[in-house]
mmCIF file with all atom_site columns, C-alpha atoms in Angstrom:
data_model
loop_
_atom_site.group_PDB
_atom_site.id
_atom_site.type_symbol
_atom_site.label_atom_id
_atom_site.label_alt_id
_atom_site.label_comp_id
_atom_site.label_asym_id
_atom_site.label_entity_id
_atom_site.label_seq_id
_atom_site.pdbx_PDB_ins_code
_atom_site.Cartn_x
_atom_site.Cartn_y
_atom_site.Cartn_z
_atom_site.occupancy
_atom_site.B_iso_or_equiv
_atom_site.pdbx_formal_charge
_atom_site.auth_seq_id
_atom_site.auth_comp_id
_atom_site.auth_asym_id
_atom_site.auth_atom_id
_atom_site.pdbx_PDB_model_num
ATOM 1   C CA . UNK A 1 1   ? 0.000   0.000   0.000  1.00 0.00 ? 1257 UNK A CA 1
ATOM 2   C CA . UNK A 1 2   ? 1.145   3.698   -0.628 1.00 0.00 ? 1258 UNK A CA 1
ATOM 3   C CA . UNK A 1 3   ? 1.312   6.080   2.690  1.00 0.00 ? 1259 UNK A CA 1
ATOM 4   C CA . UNK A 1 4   ? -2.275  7.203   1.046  1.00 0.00 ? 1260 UNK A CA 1
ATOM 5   C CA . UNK A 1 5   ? -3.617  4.250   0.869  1.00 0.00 ? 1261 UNK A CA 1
ATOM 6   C CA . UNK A 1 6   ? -2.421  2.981   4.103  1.00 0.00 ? 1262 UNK A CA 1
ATOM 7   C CA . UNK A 1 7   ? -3.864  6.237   5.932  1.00 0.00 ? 1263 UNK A CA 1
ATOM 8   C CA . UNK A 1 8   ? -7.654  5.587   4.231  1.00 0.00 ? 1264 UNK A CA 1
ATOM 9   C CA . UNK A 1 9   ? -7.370  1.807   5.257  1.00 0.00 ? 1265 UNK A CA 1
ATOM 10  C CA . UNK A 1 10  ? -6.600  2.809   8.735  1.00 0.00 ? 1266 UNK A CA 1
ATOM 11  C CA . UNK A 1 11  ? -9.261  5.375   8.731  1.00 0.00 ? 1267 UNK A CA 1
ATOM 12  C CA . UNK A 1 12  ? -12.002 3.273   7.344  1.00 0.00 ? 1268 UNK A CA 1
ATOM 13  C CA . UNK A 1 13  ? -10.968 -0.112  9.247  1.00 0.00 ? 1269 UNK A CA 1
ATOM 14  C CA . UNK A 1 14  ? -13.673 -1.415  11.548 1.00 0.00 ? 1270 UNK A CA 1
ATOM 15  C CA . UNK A 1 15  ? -12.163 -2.666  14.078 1.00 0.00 ? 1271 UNK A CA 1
ATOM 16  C CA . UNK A 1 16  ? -10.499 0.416   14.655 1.00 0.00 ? 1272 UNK A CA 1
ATOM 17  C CA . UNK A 1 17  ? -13.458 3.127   15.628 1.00 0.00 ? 1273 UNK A CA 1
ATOM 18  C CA . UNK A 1 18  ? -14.607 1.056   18.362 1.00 0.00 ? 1274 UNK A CA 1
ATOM 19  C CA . UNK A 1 19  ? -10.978 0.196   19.293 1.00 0.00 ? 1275 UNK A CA 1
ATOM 20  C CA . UNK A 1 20  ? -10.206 3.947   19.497 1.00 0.00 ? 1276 UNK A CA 1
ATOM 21  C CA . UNK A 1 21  ? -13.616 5.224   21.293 1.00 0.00 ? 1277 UNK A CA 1
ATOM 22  C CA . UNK A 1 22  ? -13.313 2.685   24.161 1.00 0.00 ? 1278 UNK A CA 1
ATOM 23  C CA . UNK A 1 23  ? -15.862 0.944   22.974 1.00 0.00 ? 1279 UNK A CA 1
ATOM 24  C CA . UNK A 1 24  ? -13.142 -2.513  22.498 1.00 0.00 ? 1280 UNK A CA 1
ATOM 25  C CA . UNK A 1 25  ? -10.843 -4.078  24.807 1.00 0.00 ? 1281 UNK A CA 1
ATOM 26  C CA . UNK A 1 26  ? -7.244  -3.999  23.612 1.00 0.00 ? 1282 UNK A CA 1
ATOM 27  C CA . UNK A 1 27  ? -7.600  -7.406  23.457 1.00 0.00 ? 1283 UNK A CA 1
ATOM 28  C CA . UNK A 1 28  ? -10.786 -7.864  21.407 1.00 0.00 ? 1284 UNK A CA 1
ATOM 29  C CA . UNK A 1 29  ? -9.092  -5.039  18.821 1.00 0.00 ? 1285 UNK A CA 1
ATOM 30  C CA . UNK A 1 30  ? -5.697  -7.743  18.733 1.00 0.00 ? 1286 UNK A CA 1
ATOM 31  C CA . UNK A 1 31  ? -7.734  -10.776 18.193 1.00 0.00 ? 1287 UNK A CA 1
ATOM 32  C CA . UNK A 1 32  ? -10.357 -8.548  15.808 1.00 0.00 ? 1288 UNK A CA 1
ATOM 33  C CA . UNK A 1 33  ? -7.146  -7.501  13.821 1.00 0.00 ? 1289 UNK A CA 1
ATOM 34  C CA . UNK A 1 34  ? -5.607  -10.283 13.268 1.00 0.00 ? 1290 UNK A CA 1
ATOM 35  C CA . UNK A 1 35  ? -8.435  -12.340 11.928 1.00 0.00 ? 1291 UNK A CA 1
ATOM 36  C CA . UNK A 1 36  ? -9.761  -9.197  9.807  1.00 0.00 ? 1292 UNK A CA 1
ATOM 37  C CA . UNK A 1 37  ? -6.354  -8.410  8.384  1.00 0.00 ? 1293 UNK A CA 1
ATOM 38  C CA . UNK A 1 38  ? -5.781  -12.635 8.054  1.00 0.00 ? 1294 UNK A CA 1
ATOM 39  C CA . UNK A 1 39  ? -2.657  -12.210 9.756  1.00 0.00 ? 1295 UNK A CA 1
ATOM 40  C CA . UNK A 1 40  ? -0.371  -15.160 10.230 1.00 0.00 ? 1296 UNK A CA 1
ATOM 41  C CA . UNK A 1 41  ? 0.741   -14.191 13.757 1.00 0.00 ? 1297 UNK A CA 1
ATOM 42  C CA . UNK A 1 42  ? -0.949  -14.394 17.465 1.00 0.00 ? 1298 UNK A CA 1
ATOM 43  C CA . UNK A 1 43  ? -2.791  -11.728 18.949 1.00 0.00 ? 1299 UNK A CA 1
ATOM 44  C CA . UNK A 1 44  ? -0.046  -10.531 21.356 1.00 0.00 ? 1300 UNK A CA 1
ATOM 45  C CA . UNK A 1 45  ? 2.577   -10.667 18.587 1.00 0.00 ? 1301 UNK A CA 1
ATOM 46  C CA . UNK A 1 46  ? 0.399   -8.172  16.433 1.00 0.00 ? 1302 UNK A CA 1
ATOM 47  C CA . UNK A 1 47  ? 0.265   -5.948  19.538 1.00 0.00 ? 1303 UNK A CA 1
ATOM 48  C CA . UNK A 1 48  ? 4.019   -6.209  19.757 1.00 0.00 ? 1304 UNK A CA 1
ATOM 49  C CA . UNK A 1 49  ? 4.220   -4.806  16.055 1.00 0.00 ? 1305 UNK A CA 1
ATOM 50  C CA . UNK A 1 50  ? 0.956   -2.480  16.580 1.00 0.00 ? 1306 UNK A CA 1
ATOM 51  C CA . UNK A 1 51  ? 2.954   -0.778  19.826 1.00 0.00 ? 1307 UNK A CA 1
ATOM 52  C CA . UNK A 1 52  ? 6.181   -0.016  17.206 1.00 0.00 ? 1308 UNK A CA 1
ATOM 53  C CA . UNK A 1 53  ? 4.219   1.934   14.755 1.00 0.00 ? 1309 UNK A CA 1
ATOM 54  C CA . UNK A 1 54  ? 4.657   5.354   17.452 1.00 0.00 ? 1310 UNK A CA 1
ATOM 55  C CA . UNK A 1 55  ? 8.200   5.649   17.756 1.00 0.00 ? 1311 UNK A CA 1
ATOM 56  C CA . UNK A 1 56  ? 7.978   8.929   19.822 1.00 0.00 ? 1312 UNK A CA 1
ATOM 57  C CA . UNK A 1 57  ? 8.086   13.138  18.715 1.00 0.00 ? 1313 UNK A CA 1
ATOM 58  C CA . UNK A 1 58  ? 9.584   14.303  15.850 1.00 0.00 ? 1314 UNK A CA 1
ATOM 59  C CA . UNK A 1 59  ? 12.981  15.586  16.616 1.00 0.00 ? 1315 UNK A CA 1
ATOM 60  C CA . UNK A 1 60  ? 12.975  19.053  18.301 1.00 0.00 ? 1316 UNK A CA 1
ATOM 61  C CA . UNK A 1 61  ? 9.068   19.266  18.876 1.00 0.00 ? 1317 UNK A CA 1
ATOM 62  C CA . UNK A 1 62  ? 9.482   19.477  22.675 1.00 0.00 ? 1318 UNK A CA 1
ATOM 63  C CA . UNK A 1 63  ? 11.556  22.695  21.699 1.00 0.00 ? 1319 UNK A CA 1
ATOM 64  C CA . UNK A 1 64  ? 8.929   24.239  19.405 1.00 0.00 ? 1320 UNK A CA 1
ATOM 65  C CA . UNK A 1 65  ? 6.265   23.597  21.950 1.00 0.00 ? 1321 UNK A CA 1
ATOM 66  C CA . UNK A 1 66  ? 8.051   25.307  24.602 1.00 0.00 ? 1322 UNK A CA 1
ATOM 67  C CA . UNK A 1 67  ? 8.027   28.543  21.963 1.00 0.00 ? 1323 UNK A CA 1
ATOM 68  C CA . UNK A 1 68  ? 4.186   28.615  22.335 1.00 0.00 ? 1324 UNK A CA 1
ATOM 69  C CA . UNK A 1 69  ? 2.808   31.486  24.015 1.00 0.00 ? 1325 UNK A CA 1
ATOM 70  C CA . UNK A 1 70  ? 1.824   30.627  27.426 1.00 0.00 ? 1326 UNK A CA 1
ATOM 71  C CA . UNK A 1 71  ? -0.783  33.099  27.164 1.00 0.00 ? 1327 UNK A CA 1
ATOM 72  C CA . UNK A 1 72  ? -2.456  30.523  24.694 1.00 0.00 ? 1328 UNK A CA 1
ATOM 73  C CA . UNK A 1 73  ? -4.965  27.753  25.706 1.00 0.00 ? 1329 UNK A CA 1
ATOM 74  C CA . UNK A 1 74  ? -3.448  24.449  24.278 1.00 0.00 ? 1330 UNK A CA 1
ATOM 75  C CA . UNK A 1 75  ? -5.173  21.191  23.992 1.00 0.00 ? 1331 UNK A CA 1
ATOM 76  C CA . UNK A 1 76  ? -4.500  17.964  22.104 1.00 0.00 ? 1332 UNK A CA 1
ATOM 77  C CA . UNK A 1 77  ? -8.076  15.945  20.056 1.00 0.00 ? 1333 UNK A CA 1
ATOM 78  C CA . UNK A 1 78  ? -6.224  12.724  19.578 1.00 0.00 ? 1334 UNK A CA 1
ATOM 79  C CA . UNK A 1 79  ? -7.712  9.623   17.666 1.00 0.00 ? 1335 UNK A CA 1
ATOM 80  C CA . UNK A 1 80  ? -5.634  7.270   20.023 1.00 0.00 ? 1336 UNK A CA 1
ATOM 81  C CA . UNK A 1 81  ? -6.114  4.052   21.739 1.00 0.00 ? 1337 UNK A CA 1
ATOM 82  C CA . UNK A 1 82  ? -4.621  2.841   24.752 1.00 0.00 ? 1338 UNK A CA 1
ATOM 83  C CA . UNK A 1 83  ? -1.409  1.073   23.133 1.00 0.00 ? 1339 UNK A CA 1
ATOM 84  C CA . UNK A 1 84  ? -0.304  4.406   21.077 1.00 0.00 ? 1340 UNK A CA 1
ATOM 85  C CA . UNK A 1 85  ? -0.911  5.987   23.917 1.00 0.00 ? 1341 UNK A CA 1
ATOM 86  C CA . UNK A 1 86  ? 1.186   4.637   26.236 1.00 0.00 ? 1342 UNK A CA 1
ATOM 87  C CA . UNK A 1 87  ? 4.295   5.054   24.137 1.00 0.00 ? 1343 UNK A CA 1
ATOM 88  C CA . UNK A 1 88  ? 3.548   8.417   23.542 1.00 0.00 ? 1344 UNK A CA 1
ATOM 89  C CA . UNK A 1 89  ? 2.919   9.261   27.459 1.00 0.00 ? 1345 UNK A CA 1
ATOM 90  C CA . UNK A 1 90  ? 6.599   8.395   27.455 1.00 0.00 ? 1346 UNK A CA 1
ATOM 91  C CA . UNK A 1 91  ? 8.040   11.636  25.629 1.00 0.00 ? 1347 UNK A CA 1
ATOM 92  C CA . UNK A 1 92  ? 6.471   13.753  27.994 1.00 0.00 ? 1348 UNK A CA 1
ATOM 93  C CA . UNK A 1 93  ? 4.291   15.397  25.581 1.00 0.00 ? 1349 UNK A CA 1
ATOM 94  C CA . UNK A 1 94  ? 1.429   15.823  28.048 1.00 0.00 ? 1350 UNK A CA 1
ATOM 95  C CA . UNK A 1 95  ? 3.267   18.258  30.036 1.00 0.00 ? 1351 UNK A CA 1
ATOM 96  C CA . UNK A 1 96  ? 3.136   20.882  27.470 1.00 0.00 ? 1352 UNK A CA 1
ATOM 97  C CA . UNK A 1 97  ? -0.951  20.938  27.331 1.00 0.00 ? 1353 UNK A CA 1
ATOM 98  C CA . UNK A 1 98  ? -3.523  22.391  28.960 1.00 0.00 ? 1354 UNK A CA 1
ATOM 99  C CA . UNK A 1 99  ? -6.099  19.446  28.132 1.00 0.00 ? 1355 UNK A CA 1
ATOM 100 C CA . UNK A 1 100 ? -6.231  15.741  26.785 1.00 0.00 ? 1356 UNK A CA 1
ATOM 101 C CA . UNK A 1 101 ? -9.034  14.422  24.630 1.00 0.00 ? 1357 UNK A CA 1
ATOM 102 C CA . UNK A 1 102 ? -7.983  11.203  23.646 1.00 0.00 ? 1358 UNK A CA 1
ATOM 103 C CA . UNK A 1 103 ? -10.813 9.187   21.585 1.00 0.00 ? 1359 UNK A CA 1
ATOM 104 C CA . UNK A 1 104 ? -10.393 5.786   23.764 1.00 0.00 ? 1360 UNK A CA 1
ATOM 105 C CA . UNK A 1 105 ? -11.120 7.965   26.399 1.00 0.00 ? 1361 UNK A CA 1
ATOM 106 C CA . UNK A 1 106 ? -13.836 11.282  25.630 1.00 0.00 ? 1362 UNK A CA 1
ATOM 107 C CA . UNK A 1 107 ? -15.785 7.871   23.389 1.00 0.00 ? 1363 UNK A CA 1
ATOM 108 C CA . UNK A 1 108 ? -15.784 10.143  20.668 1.00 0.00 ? 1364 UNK A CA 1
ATOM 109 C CA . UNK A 1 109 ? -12.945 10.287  17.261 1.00 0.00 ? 1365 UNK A CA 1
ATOM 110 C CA . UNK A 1 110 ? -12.155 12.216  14.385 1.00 0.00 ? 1366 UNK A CA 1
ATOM 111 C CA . UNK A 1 111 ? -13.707 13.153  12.385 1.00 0.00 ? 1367 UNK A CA 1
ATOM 112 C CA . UNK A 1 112 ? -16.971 12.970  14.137 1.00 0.00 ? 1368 UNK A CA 1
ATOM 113 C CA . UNK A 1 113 ? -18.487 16.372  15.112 1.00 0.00 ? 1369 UNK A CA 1
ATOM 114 C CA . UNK A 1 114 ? -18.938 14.928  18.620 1.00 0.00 ? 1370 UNK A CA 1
ATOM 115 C CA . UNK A 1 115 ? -15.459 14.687  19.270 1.00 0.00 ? 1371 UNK A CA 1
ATOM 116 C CA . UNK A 1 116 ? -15.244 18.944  18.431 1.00 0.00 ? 1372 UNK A CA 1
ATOM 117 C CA . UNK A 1 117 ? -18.835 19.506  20.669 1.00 0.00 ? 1373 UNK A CA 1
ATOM 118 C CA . UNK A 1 118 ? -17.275 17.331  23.444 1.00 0.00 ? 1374 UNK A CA 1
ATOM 119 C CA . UNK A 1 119 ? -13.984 19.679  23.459 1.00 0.00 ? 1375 UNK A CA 1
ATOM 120 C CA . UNK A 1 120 ? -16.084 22.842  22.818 1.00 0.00 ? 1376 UNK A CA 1
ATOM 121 C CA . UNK A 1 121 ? -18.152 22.025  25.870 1.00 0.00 ? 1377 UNK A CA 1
ATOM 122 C CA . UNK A 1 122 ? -15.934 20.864  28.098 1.00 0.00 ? 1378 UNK A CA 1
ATOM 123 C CA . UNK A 1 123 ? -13.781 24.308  27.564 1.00 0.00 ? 1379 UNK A CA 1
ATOM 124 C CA . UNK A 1 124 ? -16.909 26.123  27.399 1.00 0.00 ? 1380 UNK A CA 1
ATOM 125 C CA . UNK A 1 125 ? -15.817 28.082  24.266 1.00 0.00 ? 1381 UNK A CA 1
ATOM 126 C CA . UNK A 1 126 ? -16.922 28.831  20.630 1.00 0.00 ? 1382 UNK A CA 1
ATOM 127 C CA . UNK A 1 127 ? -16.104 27.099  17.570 1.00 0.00 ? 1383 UNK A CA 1
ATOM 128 C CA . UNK A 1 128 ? -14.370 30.413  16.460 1.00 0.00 ? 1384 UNK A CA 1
ATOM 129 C CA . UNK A 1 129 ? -12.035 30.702  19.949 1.00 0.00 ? 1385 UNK A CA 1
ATOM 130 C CA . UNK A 1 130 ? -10.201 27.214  18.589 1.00 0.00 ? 1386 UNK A CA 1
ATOM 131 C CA . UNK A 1 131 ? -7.034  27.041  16.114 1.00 0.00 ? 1387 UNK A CA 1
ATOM 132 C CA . UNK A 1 132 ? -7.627  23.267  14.901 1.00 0.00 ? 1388 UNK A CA 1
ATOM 133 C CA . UNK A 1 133 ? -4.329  21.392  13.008 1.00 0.00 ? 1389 UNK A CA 1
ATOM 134 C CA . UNK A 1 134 ? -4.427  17.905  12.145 1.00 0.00 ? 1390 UNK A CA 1
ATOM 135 C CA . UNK A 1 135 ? -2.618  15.789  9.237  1.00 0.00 ? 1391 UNK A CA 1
ATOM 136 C CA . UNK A 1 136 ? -5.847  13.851  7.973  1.00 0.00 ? 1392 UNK A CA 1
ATOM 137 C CA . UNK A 1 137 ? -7.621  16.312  5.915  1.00 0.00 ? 1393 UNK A CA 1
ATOM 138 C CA . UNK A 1 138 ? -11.100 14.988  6.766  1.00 0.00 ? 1394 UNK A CA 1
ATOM 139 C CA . UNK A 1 139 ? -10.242 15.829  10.093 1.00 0.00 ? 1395 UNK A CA 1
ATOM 140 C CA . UNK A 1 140 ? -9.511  19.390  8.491  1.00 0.00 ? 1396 UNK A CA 1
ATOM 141 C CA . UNK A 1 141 ? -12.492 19.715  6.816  1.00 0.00 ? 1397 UNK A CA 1
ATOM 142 C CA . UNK A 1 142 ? -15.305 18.495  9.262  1.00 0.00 ? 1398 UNK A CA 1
ATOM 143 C CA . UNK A 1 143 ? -13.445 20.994  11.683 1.00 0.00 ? 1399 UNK A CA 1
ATOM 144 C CA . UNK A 1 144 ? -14.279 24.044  9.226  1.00 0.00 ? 1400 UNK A CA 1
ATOM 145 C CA . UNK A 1 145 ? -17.142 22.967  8.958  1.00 0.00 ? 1401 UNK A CA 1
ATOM 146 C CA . UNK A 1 146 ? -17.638 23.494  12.404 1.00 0.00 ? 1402 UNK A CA 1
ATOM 147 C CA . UNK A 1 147 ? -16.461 27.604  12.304 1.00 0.00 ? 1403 UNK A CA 1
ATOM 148 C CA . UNK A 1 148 ? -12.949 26.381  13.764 1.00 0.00 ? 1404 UNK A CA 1
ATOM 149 C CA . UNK A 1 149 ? -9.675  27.805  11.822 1.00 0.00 ? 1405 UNK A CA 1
ATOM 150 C CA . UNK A 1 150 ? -8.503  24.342  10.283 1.00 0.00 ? 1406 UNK A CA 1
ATOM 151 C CA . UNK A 1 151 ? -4.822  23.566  9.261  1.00 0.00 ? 1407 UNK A CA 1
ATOM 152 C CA . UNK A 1 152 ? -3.569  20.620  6.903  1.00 0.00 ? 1408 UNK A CA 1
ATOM 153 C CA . UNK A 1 153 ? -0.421  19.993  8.784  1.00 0.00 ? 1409 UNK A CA 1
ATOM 154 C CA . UNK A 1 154 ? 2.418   17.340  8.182  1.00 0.00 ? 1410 UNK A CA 1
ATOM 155 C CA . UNK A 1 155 ? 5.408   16.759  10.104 1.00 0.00 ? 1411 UNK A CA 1
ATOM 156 C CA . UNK A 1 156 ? 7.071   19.015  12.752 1.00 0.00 ? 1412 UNK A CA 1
ATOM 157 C CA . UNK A 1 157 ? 8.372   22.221  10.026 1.00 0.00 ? 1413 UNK A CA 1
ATOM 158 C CA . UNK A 1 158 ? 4.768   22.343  8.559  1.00 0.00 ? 1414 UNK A CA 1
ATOM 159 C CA . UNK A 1 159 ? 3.239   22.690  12.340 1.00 0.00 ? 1415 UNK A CA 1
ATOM 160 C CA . UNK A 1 160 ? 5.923   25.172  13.494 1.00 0.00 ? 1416 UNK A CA 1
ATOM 161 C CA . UNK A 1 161 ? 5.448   27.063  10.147 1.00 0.00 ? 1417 UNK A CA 1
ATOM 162 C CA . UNK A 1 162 ? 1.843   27.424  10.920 1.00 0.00 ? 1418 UNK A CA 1
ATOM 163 C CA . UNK A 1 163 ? 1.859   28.260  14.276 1.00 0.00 ? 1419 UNK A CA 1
ATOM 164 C CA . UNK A 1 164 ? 4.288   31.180  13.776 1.00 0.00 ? 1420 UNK A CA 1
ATOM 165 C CA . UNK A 1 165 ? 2.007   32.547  10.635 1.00 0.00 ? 1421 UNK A CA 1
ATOM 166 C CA . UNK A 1 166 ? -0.881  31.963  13.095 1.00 0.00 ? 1422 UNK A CA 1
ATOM 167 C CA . UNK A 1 167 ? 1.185   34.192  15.601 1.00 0.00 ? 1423 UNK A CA 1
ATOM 168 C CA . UNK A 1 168 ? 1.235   31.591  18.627 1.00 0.00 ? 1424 UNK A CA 1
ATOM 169 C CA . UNK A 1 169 ? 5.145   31.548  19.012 1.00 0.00 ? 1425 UNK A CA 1
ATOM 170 C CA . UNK A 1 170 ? 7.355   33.248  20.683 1.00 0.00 ? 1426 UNK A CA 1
ATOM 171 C CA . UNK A 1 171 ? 10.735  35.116  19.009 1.00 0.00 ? 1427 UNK A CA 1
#
């Protein structure tokens, strides 16, 4: 598969959404996996290889993120599950946020309009108060949609460049 194609299987495989809203135990997604995808491997082995797709941060985004303006409200909407997340809890990312919403855990993912209403209400803010930036343009669009100021991003330069055009870094 291309990185395109790859990124719409992902996006439109079943066992994912419930997987990522909570809704599946992270064994049921395994077991669901493997027989879906007719992998030749145990459940626990495909978790194994499932853990090693999140690596960590991009080089030198701890750095950038530290250049935000504290005076700025920051917040992550992840579509994440409880295996990604764990690896990622390890760069220390969290520290650098103001709020979580992690789809295993809000029961709501991207690019659902629920996931936005659940963030919107919980900060108790407008659509038009929020700077949205994701890498999955349908994520992009169904935010617009929603009155937020949407931004295609990909990869660490593309954020950074975005966030100083949108004014939110520091010199």
């Amino acid at each position: 598969m291309s990185r395109e194609e790859a990124r719409r299987f992902w996006l439109e495989f079943a066992p994912l959404e419930p997987f990522e809203t909570g809704r599946a135990s992270v064994e049921g997604f395994l077991e669901a996996a493997v027989e879906a995808l007719s992998l030749d491997m145990t459940p626990e082995a495909f978790g194994q290889h499932f853990a090693g797709w999140v690596s960590g941060l991009y080089p030198g985004t701890l750095e950038m993120l530290e250049r935000i303006d504290p005076c700025f409200y920051r917040a992550i909407l992840s579509n994440n599950n409880p295996i990604h997340w764990a690896v990622i809890q390890r760069t220390g990312l969290e520290a650098y946020f103001d709020a979580l919403f992690l789809s295993h855990e809000i029961g709501y993912r991207k690019p659902d309009p629920r996931a936005w209403q659940h963030v919107l209400k919980v900060l108790a803010c407008n659509a038009g108060q929020i700077t949205f930036l994701d890498d999955n343009p349908e994520c992009v669009d169904a935010a617009r949609a929603l009155s937020m100021r949407a931004h295609l991003v990909k990869g660490r330069e593309a954020l950074e460049a975005c966030l100083e055009e949108e004014g939110y870094l520091l010199p």
